[in-house]
Tab-separated table of C-alpha atoms in Angstrom:
chain	number	residue	atom	x	y	z
W	1	MET	CA	-6.614	-30.550	0.072
W	2	SER	CA	-6.113	-31.291	3.774
W	3	ILE	CA	-5.658	-28.446	6.211
W	4	GLN	CA	-2.181	-29.747	7.028
W	5	LYS	CA	-1.119	-29.354	3.393
W	6	ALA	CA	-3.064	-26.139	3.057
W	7	ARG	CA	-1.095	-24.505	5.870
W	8	PHE	CA	1.751	-23.974	3.421
W	9	ALA	CA	-0.452	-22.644	0.621
W	10	VAL	CA	-2.638	-20.376	2.736
W	11	PRO	CA	0.062	-17.820	3.653
W	12	LEU	CA	0.692	-17.043	-0.014
W	13	VAL	CA	-3.009	-16.799	-0.855
W	14	ILE	CA	-3.775	-14.617	2.155
W	15	ALA	CA	-0.658	-12.529	1.572
W	16	ALA	CA	-1.746	-11.667	-1.946
W	17	LEU	CA	-5.337	-11.105	-0.835
W	18	LEU	CA	-4.470	-8.780	2.029
W	19	ALA	CA	-1.976	-6.839	-0.036
W	20	PHE	CA	-4.860	-6.251	-2.441
W	21	VAL	CA	-6.974	-4.670	0.306
W	22	SER	CA	-4.225	-2.543	1.849
W	23	PRO	CA	-5.238	0.967	2.945
W	24	ALA	CA	-3.763	2.641	-0.122
W	25	SER	CA	-5.999	0.570	-2.354
W	26	LEU	CA	-9.358	0.928	-0.629
W	27	ALA	CA	-12.161	2.455	-2.647
W	28	GLN	CA	-13.176	5.010	-0.050
W	29	ASN	CA	-11.039	7.185	2.168
W	30	ALA	CA	-11.641	9.041	5.373
W	31	GLU	CA	-12.501	12.218	3.457
W	32	GLN	CA	-15.210	10.682	1.264
W	33	GLY	CA	-18.425	10.078	3.162
W	34	SER	CA	-16.800	8.468	6.185
W	35	LYS	CA	-18.307	8.511	9.675
W	36	ILE	CA	-15.551	9.062	12.205
W	37	ALA	CA	-16.992	9.415	15.711
W	38	PRO	CA	-15.378	12.364	17.560
W	39	GLU	CA	-14.530	10.229	20.600
W	40	ALA	CA	-12.830	7.646	18.351
W	41	LYS	CA	-10.903	10.310	16.458
W	42	LYS	CA	-9.753	11.823	19.748
W	43	VAL	CA	-8.120	8.513	20.718
W	44	ILE	CA	-6.584	8.001	17.266
W	45	ASP	CA	-5.296	11.586	17.130
W	46	ALA	CA	-3.714	11.201	20.571
W	47	LEU	CA	-2.034	7.981	19.458
W	48	GLY	CA	-0.857	9.685	16.276
W	49	GLU	CA	0.642	12.691	18.050
W	50	TYR	CA	2.389	10.424	20.556
W	51	TYR	CA	4.075	8.236	17.946
W	52	LYS	CA	4.824	11.210	15.709
W	53	GLY	CA	6.904	12.655	18.528
W	54	LEU	CA	8.979	9.519	19.139
W	55	LYS	CA	12.543	9.361	17.852
W	56	SER	CA	12.832	5.631	18.484
W	57	PHE	CA	11.032	2.672	20.012
W	58	THR	CA	11.203	-1.090	20.454
W	59	VAL	CA	8.361	-3.567	20.891
W	60	ASP	CA	7.630	-7.291	20.768
W	61	GLU	CA	4.919	-8.090	18.219
W	62	THR	CA	3.069	-11.424	18.110
W	63	THR	CA	0.627	-12.425	15.381
W	64	GLU	CA	-1.588	-15.454	15.969
W	65	MET	CA	-3.498	-16.849	12.996
W	66	VAL	CA	-6.031	-19.627	13.582
W	67	MET	CA	-7.532	-21.528	10.636
W	68	GLU	CA	-10.451	-23.932	10.934
W	69	ALA	CA	-11.748	-26.187	8.151
W	70	GLN	CA	-12.899	-29.755	7.612
W	71	GLY	CA	-13.249	-30.279	11.358
W	72	MET	CA	-9.590	-29.458	11.992
W	73	LYS	CA	-7.821	-26.499	13.533
W	74	GLN	CA	-4.391	-25.070	12.710
W	75	THR	CA	-2.632	-22.281	14.620
W	76	MET	CA	0.307	-20.324	13.214
W	77	ASN	CA	2.232	-17.823	15.325
W	78	SER	CA	4.708	-15.209	14.144
W	79	ASP	CA	6.844	-13.476	16.767
W	80	TYR	CA	8.723	-10.289	15.894
W	81	ALA	CA	11.283	-8.163	17.693
W	82	VAL	CA	10.818	-4.630	16.376
W	83	ALA	CA	13.146	-1.641	16.671
W	84	ILE	CA	12.635	1.692	14.894
W	85	GLU	CA	14.890	4.734	14.815
W	86	ARG	CA	13.830	7.685	12.711
W	87	PRO	CA	14.239	8.594	9.971
W	88	ASN	CA	14.848	5.214	8.318
W	89	LYS	CA	16.487	2.644	10.557
W	90	VAL	CA	14.356	-0.478	10.952
W	91	SER	CA	14.752	-3.888	12.523
W	92	ARG	CA	11.695	-6.143	12.308
W	93	ILE	CA	13.089	-9.590	13.003
W	94	LEU	CA	10.894	-12.659	12.608
W	95	LYS	CA	12.041	-14.697	15.608
W	96	GLU	CA	9.497	-17.521	15.450
W	97	GLY	CA	7.184	-18.727	12.687
W	98	MET	CA	7.301	-19.091	8.919
W	99	MET	CA	4.641	-16.634	7.774
W	100	GLY	CA	6.131	-13.181	7.591
W	101	ALA	CA	9.270	-11.333	6.668
W	102	THR	CA	12.353	-10.031	8.415
W	103	ILE	CA	13.015	-6.412	7.424
W	104	VAL	CA	16.244	-4.631	8.349
W	105	SER	CA	17.440	-1.175	7.298
W	106	ASP	CA	20.649	0.355	8.620
W	107	GLY	CA	19.721	3.654	6.998
W	108	LYS	CA	21.658	2.893	3.817
W	109	THR	CA	20.669	-0.636	2.788
W	110	LEU	CA	17.331	-2.435	3.148
W	111	TYR	CA	17.268	-6.219	3.536
W	112	THR	CA	14.134	-8.349	3.324
W	113	TYR	CA	14.291	-12.038	4.275
W	114	LEU	CA	11.478	-14.561	3.777
W	115	PRO	CA	12.036	-17.726	5.861
W	116	MET	CA	9.444	-19.719	3.900
W	117	PHE	CA	11.657	-19.361	0.807
W	118	LYS	CA	15.026	-19.101	2.585
W	119	LYS	CA	15.802	-16.145	0.347
W	120	TYR	CA	16.532	-12.460	0.871
W	121	THR	CA	16.717	-9.257	-1.158
W	122	GLN	CA	19.021	-6.255	-0.858
W	123	GLU	CA	18.309	-2.725	-2.089
W	124	ASP	CA	18.896	0.919	-1.253
W	125	ALA	CA	17.131	1.928	1.945
W	126	PRO	CA	14.096	4.179	1.484
W	127	GLU	CA	14.095	7.601	3.080
W	128	THR	CA	11.584	6.710	5.802
W	129	ALA	CA	10.912	3.826	8.170
W	130	PHE	CA	7.316	3.747	6.932
W	131	ASP	CA	8.394	3.033	3.361
W	132	ALA	CA	10.650	0.250	4.628
W	133	VAL	CA	7.970	-1.636	6.565
W	134	ALA	CA	4.972	-0.844	4.333
W	135	GLY	CA	6.600	-1.876	1.057
W	136	GLU	CA	6.245	-5.106	-0.901
W	137	ALA	CA	7.145	-7.218	2.146
W	138	ALA	CA	3.907	-6.071	3.801
W	139	MET	CA	1.978	-8.445	1.531
W	140	PHE	CA	3.182	-11.268	3.776
W	141	SER	CA	1.514	-9.762	6.839
W	142	GLY	CA	-1.428	-7.991	5.260
W	143	GLN	CA	-3.260	-4.798	6.104
W	144	PHE	CA	-2.794	-5.160	9.851
W	145	SER	CA	0.971	-4.977	9.244
W	146	ILE	CA	0.503	-1.751	7.295
W	147	LEU	CA	-1.638	-0.389	10.131
W	148	SER	CA	1.307	-1.071	12.444
W	149	ALA	CA	3.566	0.695	9.952
W	150	SER	CA	1.291	3.729	10.180
W	151	LEU	CA	2.815	4.419	13.585
W	152	VAL	CA	6.028	5.579	11.888
W	153	SER	CA	4.410	7.547	9.064
W	154	ASP	CA	4.613	11.343	8.879
W	155	ASP	CA	0.999	11.557	10.063
W	156	PRO	CA	0.037	8.364	11.970
W	157	SER	CA	-3.553	9.438	12.621
W	158	ALA	CA	-4.242	10.173	8.947
W	159	ALA	CA	-2.506	6.955	7.890
W	160	ILE	CA	-4.634	4.866	10.258
W	161	LEU	CA	-7.848	6.512	9.075
W	162	GLU	CA	-7.023	6.229	5.374
W	163	GLY	CA	-9.601	3.918	3.832
W	164	VAL	CA	-11.803	3.956	6.938
W	165	ASN	CA	-15.517	4.451	6.312
W	166	GLU	CA	-16.527	4.391	9.960
W	167	ALA	CA	-14.705	4.575	13.290
W	168	THR	CA	-16.338	4.175	16.699
W	169	LEU	CA	-15.223	4.008	20.316
W	170	VAL	CA	-16.646	0.718	21.600
W	171	GLY	CA	-15.567	1.377	25.181
W	172	VAL	CA	-12.731	0.930	27.640
W	173	GLU	CA	-11.591	-2.660	28.206
W	174	ASP	CA	-8.874	-4.575	30.021
W	175	VAL	CA	-6.403	-6.268	27.657
W	176	GLU	CA	-4.032	-8.576	29.505
W	177	GLY	CA	-3.893	-6.219	32.460
W	178	VAL	CA	-3.701	-3.028	30.383
W	179	LYS	CA	-6.593	-0.548	30.360
W	180	CYS	CA	-7.373	0.183	26.694
W	181	SER	CA	-9.704	2.224	24.518
W	182	HIS	CA	-11.376	-0.175	22.067
W	183	ILE	CA	-11.727	1.404	18.604
W	184	LYS	CA	-13.579	-0.296	15.732
W	185	LEU	CA	-12.532	0.635	12.190
W	186	ILE	CA	-14.981	-0.275	9.415
W	187	GLN	CA	-13.596	-0.486	5.872
W	188	GLU	CA	-14.912	-1.748	2.571
W	189	GLU	CA	-13.069	-5.062	2.570
W	190	ILE	CA	-11.718	-5.582	6.084
W	191	ASP	CA	-12.689	-4.368	9.550
W	192	ILE	CA	-10.242	-3.961	12.425
W	193	ASP	CA	-10.618	-3.715	16.195
W	194	MET	CA	-7.799	-1.646	17.661
W	195	TYR	CA	-6.909	-1.400	21.341
W	196	VAL	CA	-4.982	1.676	22.556
W	197	GLN	CA	-3.620	2.116	26.069
W	198	THR	CA	-5.408	4.847	28.015
W	199	GLY	CA	-3.575	7.645	29.808
W	200	ASP	CA	-0.657	9.837	28.758
W	201	LYS	CA	1.082	7.033	26.835
W	202	PRO	CA	-1.426	5.940	24.154
W	203	LEU	CA	0.501	2.848	23.063
W	204	LEU	CA	-0.943	0.379	20.572
W	205	ILE	CA	-1.637	-2.851	22.500
W	206	LYS	CA	-3.659	-5.086	20.175
W	207	ILE	CA	-5.153	-5.328	16.681
W	208	VAL	CA	-7.857	-7.849	15.749
W	209	PRO	CA	-8.688	-7.897	12.008
W	210	ASP	CA	-12.044	-9.426	11.049
W	211	MET	CA	-11.195	-11.793	8.194
W	212	ALA	CA	-14.786	-12.509	7.086
W	213	LYS	CA	-14.860	-9.981	4.233
W	214	ALA	CA	-11.404	-10.971	2.993
W	215	LEU	CA	-12.296	-14.671	2.963
W	216	ALA	CA	-15.547	-13.966	1.129
W	217	THR	CA	-13.594	-12.010	-1.482
W	218	ALA	CA	-11.100	-14.861	-1.867
W	219	GLY	CA	-13.855	-17.393	-2.518
W	220	ASP	CA	-12.636	-20.343	-4.563
W	221	ARG	CA	-9.041	-19.124	-4.445
W	222	MET	CA	-8.695	-20.480	-0.921
W	223	PRO	CA	-7.032	-23.932	-0.837
W	224	VAL	CA	-9.639	-25.288	1.606
W	225	LYS	CA	-13.401	-24.805	1.299
W	226	ASP	CA	-15.459	-23.173	4.052
W	227	MET	CA	-12.378	-22.007	5.887
W	228	LYS	CA	-12.666	-19.801	8.943
W	229	MET	CA	-9.776	-17.646	10.013
W	230	SER	CA	-9.046	-15.382	12.953
W	231	VAL	CA	-6.062	-13.105	13.492
W	232	ASN	CA	-4.830	-11.466	16.686
W	233	VAL	CA	-1.844	-9.095	16.753
W	234	ARG	CA	-0.451	-8.176	20.179
W	235	TYR	CA	2.221	-5.641	21.181
W	236	ALA	CA	4.174	-5.881	24.434
W	237	ASN	CA	7.294	-4.599	26.189
W	238	TRP	CA	7.298	-1.150	24.622
W	239	THR	CA	10.346	1.069	25.165
W	240	VAL	CA	10.414	4.600	23.755
W	241	ASN	CA	13.169	7.126	23.039
W	242	GLU	CA	15.891	4.924	24.495
W	243	PRO	CA	19.260	4.364	22.762
W	244	ILE	CA	19.258	1.407	20.357
W	245	PRO	CA	22.613	-0.295	19.640
W	246	ALA	CA	23.795	0.086	16.030
W	247	GLU	CA	24.184	-3.691	15.688
W	248	LYS	CA	20.412	-3.982	16.102
W	249	PHE	CA	20.128	-2.626	12.556
W	250	SER	CA	22.644	-4.979	10.944
W	251	PHE	CA	21.666	-8.009	8.869
W	252	THR	CA	23.561	-11.228	8.277
W	253	PRO	CA	21.888	-13.716	5.908
W	254	PRO	CA	20.989	-16.953	7.736
W	255	GLU	CA	23.000	-20.012	6.811
W	256	GLY	CA	21.732	-21.478	3.560
W	257	ALA	CA	19.799	-18.338	2.563
W	258	ALA	CA	20.126	-17.344	-1.095
W	259	LYS	CA	19.979	-13.835	-2.501
W	260	ALA	CA	17.104	-13.039	-4.884
W	261	ASP	CA	16.807	-10.166	-7.329
W	262	SER	CA	13.405	-9.134	-5.994
W	263	LEU	CA	10.464	-10.304	-3.910
W	264	MET	CA	8.489	-10.938	-7.081
W	265	ALA	CA	11.287	-13.116	-8.433
W	266	MET	CA	11.280	-14.925	-5.101
W	267	LEU	CA	7.614	-15.736	-5.628
W	268	GLY	CA	8.318	-17.020	-9.101
W	269	ARG	CA	6.632	-14.032	-10.725
W	270	GLU	CA	8.493	-12.040	-13.343
W	271	GLU	CA	9.057	-8.351	-12.883
W	272	GLN	CA	6.592	-6.132	-14.696
W	273	GLU	CA	7.947	-5.498	-18.172
W	274	GLU	CA	9.201	-1.960	-18.580
W	275	SER	CA	7.101	0.180	-20.896
W	276	PRO	CA	8.864	1.022	-24.185
W	277	LEU	CA	7.386	4.531	-23.874
W	278	LEU	CA	9.489	5.492	-20.850
W	279	GLY	CA	11.593	8.552	-21.577
W	280	LYS	CA	9.994	9.039	-24.997
W	281	PRO	CA	7.521	11.742	-26.078
W	282	ALA	CA	3.984	10.808	-25.061
W	283	PRO	CA	1.658	10.019	-27.982
W	284	ALA	CA	-0.562	12.953	-28.917
W	285	PHE	CA	-4.326	12.544	-28.587
W	286	SER	CA	-7.571	14.469	-28.369
W	287	LEU	CA	-10.605	12.991	-26.599
W	288	ASP	CA	-13.970	14.357	-25.530
W	289	LEU	CA	-14.399	14.963	-21.803
W	290	ILE	CA	-17.576	13.583	-20.270
W	291	ASP	CA	-18.667	17.045	-19.081
W	292	GLY	CA	-17.578	18.874	-22.220
W	293	GLY	CA	-14.283	20.106	-23.551
W	294	LYS	CA	-11.241	18.155	-24.686
W	295	ALA	CA	-8.541	16.084	-23.042
W	296	GLU	CA	-5.259	16.873	-24.783
W	297	LEU	CA	-1.581	16.922	-23.909
W	298	ALA	CA	-0.432	19.752	-26.173
W	299	PRO	CA	-1.847	22.641	-24.065
W	300	HIS	CA	0.108	21.419	-21.026
W	301	LYS	CA	3.517	21.040	-22.699
W	302	ASP	CA	6.253	22.884	-20.764
W	303	LYS	CA	3.662	23.952	-18.183
W	304	LYS	CA	2.135	20.988	-16.356
W	305	VAL	CA	2.775	17.413	-15.259
W	306	VAL	CA	-0.026	15.213	-16.619
W	307	VAL	CA	-1.372	12.049	-14.976
W	308	LEU	CA	-3.423	9.627	-17.080
W	309	ASP	CA	-5.280	6.688	-15.535
W	310	PHE	CA	-6.693	4.121	-17.976
W	311	TRP	CA	-9.673	2.462	-16.293
W	312	ALA	CA	-13.228	1.094	-16.564
W	313	THR	CA	-16.172	0.866	-14.170
W	314	TRP	CA	-16.264	-2.953	-14.362
W	315	CYS	CA	-12.619	-3.261	-13.258
W	316	GLY	CA	-12.320	-3.928	-9.504
W	317	PRO	CA	-8.681	-2.805	-9.120
W	318	CYS	CA	-9.482	0.318	-11.174
W	319	LYS	CA	-12.285	1.247	-8.784
W	320	LYS	CA	-9.892	0.879	-5.871
W	321	ALA	CA	-7.090	2.912	-7.417
W	322	LEU	CA	-9.158	5.781	-8.847
W	323	PRO	CA	-10.161	7.476	-5.543
W	324	THR	CA	-6.531	7.551	-4.420
W	325	ILE	CA	-5.361	9.005	-7.734
W	326	ILE	CA	-8.107	11.639	-7.606
W	327	LYS	CA	-7.178	12.538	-4.039
W	328	VAL	CA	-3.473	12.977	-4.791
W	329	THR	CA	-3.892	14.844	-8.088
W	330	ASP	CA	-6.485	17.169	-6.534
W	331	GLU	CA	-3.974	18.074	-3.826
W	332	TYR	CA	-1.307	18.729	-6.478
W	333	LYS	CA	-3.582	20.655	-8.861
W	334	ASP	CA	-2.346	24.063	-7.746
W	335	LYS	CA	1.264	22.866	-7.950
W	336	GLY	CA	1.017	22.185	-11.679
W	337	VAL	CA	-0.550	18.731	-12.068
W	338	VAL	CA	-3.353	17.827	-14.487
W	339	PHE	CA	-5.330	14.572	-14.273
W	340	TYR	CA	-7.438	12.752	-16.859
W	341	ALA	CA	-9.312	9.534	-16.041
W	342	MET	CA	-9.076	7.745	-19.400
W	343	ASN	CA	-12.178	5.563	-19.498
W	344	GLN	CA	-11.896	2.588	-21.819
W	345	ARG	CA	-14.764	1.740	-24.169
W	346	GLU	CA	-17.744	2.633	-21.945
W	347	ASP	CA	-20.707	4.923	-22.529
W	348	ALA	CA	-21.195	8.206	-20.710
W	349	ASP	CA	-24.308	7.101	-18.794
W	350	THR	CA	-22.530	4.086	-17.296
W	351	ILE	CA	-19.617	6.253	-16.218
W	352	LYS	CA	-21.799	9.014	-14.749
W	353	THR	CA	-23.816	6.484	-12.750
W	354	PHE	CA	-20.625	5.005	-11.321
W	355	LEU	CA	-19.190	8.421	-10.419
W	356	THR	CA	-22.429	9.460	-8.714
W	357	GLU	CA	-22.773	6.244	-6.713
W	358	SER	CA	-19.090	6.346	-5.726
W	359	GLU	CA	-19.214	10.069	-4.879
W	360	LEU	CA	-16.246	10.734	-7.140
W	361	ALA	CA	-15.539	13.784	-9.288
W	362	CYS	CA	-12.764	14.078	-11.860
W	363	PRO	CA	-12.169	14.918	-15.549
W	364	VAL	CA	-13.123	11.753	-17.470
W	365	ALA	CA	-11.876	11.350	-21.036
W	366	LEU	CA	-13.941	9.074	-23.297
W	367	ASP	CA	-11.659	6.635	-25.113
W	368	LYS	CA	-14.681	5.021	-26.771
W	369	ASP	CA	-12.800	2.631	-29.048
W	370	GLY	CA	-9.695	2.203	-26.901
W	371	SER	CA	-7.500	3.758	-29.586
W	372	VAL	CA	-5.667	6.060	-27.170
W	373	GLY	CA	-5.177	3.127	-24.828
W	374	ASP	CA	-3.554	1.329	-27.739
W	375	LEU	CA	-1.211	4.286	-28.298
W	376	PHE	CA	-0.052	3.955	-24.688
W	377	GLY	CA	0.339	0.186	-24.901
W	378	VAL	CA	-2.530	-0.561	-22.524
W	379	SER	CA	-2.988	-4.319	-22.283
W	380	GLY	CA	-4.294	-4.410	-18.714
W	381	ILE	CA	-6.022	-1.918	-16.448
W	382	PRO	CA	-5.636	0.069	-14.368
W	383	GLN	CA	-2.627	1.620	-16.062
W	384	THR	CA	-1.351	4.908	-14.683
W	385	VAL	CA	0.940	7.065	-16.817
W	386	ILE	CA	2.763	10.189	-15.639
W	387	ILE	CA	3.982	12.637	-18.281
W	388	GLY	CA	6.603	15.254	-17.427
W	389	LYS	CA	6.405	18.925	-18.310
W	390	ASP	CA	8.681	18.228	-21.276
W	391	GLY	CA	6.028	15.901	-22.695
W	392	SER	CA	7.959	12.678	-22.085
W	393	VAL	CA	6.544	9.566	-20.421
W	394	GLN	CA	8.171	9.432	-16.990
W	395	SER	CA	6.286	6.632	-15.233
W	396	VAL	CA	4.003	3.724	-16.163
W	397	HIS	CA	2.306	1.570	-13.516
W	398	VAL	CA	0.198	-1.398	-14.599
W	399	GLY	CA	-2.216	-2.908	-12.094
W	400	LEU	CA	-2.992	-1.951	-8.523
W	401	ILE	CA	0.441	-1.263	-7.064
W	402	PRO	CA	1.307	-1.379	-3.334
W	403	ASN	CA	1.610	2.012	-1.618
W	404	LEU	CA	-0.060	3.771	-4.541
W	405	GLU	CA	-0.551	7.085	-2.757
W	406	GLN	CA	3.021	7.296	-1.474
W	407	THR	CA	4.421	6.326	-4.873
W	408	LEU	CA	2.387	8.971	-6.711
W	409	ARG	CA	3.399	11.669	-4.252
W	410	LYS	CA	7.090	10.827	-4.542
W	411	GLU	CA	7.021	10.749	-8.325
W	412	LEU	CA	5.080	14.010	-8.616
W	413	ASP	CA	7.340	15.736	-6.090
W	414	THR	CA	10.392	14.668	-8.084
W	415	LEU	CA	8.980	15.885	-11.398
W	416	LEU	CA	7.732	19.173	-9.954
W	417	SER	CA	11.189	19.835	-8.514
W	418	GLY	CA	12.561	19.852	-12.061
W	419	LYS	CA	14.081	16.376	-11.993
W	420	ASN	CA	13.195	13.411	-14.207
W	421	LEU	CA	12.295	9.886	-13.119
W	422	VAL	CA	13.963	8.343	-16.183
W	423	GLU	CA	16.615	9.395	-18.668
W	424	ALA	CA	15.676	9.754	-22.314
W	425	PRO	CA	16.592	6.470	-24.049
W	426	THR	CA	19.398	6.313	-26.568
W	427	GLU	CA	18.635	4.759	-29.932
W	428	GLY	CA	17.896	1.047	-29.569
W	429	GLU	CA	17.799	1.150	-25.762
W	430	GLY	CA	15.131	1.517	-23.120
W	431	ALA	CA	14.952	4.372	-20.648
W	432	ALA	CA	17.265	4.221	-17.661
W	433	PRO	CA	16.109	5.170	-14.139
W	434	LYS	CA	17.335	8.621	-13.208
W	435	GLU	CA	19.872	8.527	-10.389
W	436	GLY	CA	18.124	9.422	-7.149
W	437	ALA	CA	14.652	8.940	-8.614
W	438	PRO	CA	12.117	7.451	-6.159
W	439	LYS	CA	11.337	3.772	-6.427
W	440	ALA	CA	7.855	2.335	-6.513
């Protein structure tokens, strides 16, 4: 395939690849064996506190992607005009370029428009600006887009450092006339150089993701062999805490744009089939735990919310999801949440070796013949199941979902507050989403 033809295929391949290595899905997090240099953390914490205190801001964002292969060079630019007003008003307009998404939330309705498909989606606006810009649409900009979204999270510093194994302060450098602290973030599958303005306004000025690891992971999935790729994201013309006109957060579909049911439908991929277990009593089981004892649901009925994660050590997405699930369920343990890592068809020695090498600790249930997985309809892993205090299946996620940590927290918070995520199904019907329940 020529690089000219590949330019249209590459955005989709890279989008899927970078969504796969988003911060929520990385195998290690900042609390597990990471090396965060104090001088680097000082800069990141200052940036985090600054953005956390902003009620609104606007900025011009430019992403330059350069691809080289077969002796040819292709440059793709995406120019955005960004406006944010807390808690959940967003305007991220793609002004120039085809790779990327326009995202607009007026606080009530969220619109996502993909120029490359000339289609848009419409849904209820999430409660926060972070959830609006770091949702499914982020797959079209990759992890560096989610890093940008971290600026509007509840804790920007923690969000930036999530998934980071090492952070160092390289030095102070001039970036297009702006004096910046140069921070290098090392992660398992992508590294990022981040440039933060020095002084009392620690604004984000530039992000440079190193694509080498991502391209190596993609391998034969790339449409052109031996491709090299560089990405540079620049931020300019910042304004903070100034009034933003209401019309900035309105969306009118471009002429000829068609409405789609979902982003996945837009990509020609069917929505994940809803589990027939939703709203129904969870199947009973009893399995040996790897360190002794039993994994059972009955003792937790009417007392605890139970999270089950069906996984295996050979499964790449499982190994990425498990640390996040452990982290969240550990934090919710004292609130009434129980977690079992439901290993599928592996021996204890293999599992223990993996846990030791990965520096992970959690209750592992041994589903040696996969029979419990069969009870829960497991046909692909990872599969995460959340069971309410009443013993009913309230949530089923198959595969490595975007924003895993945020989704788990929302669902657990809802269940612990006494609400359900789904209604119990009537005879012959599937479960219906509970009104007001959080969306994945």
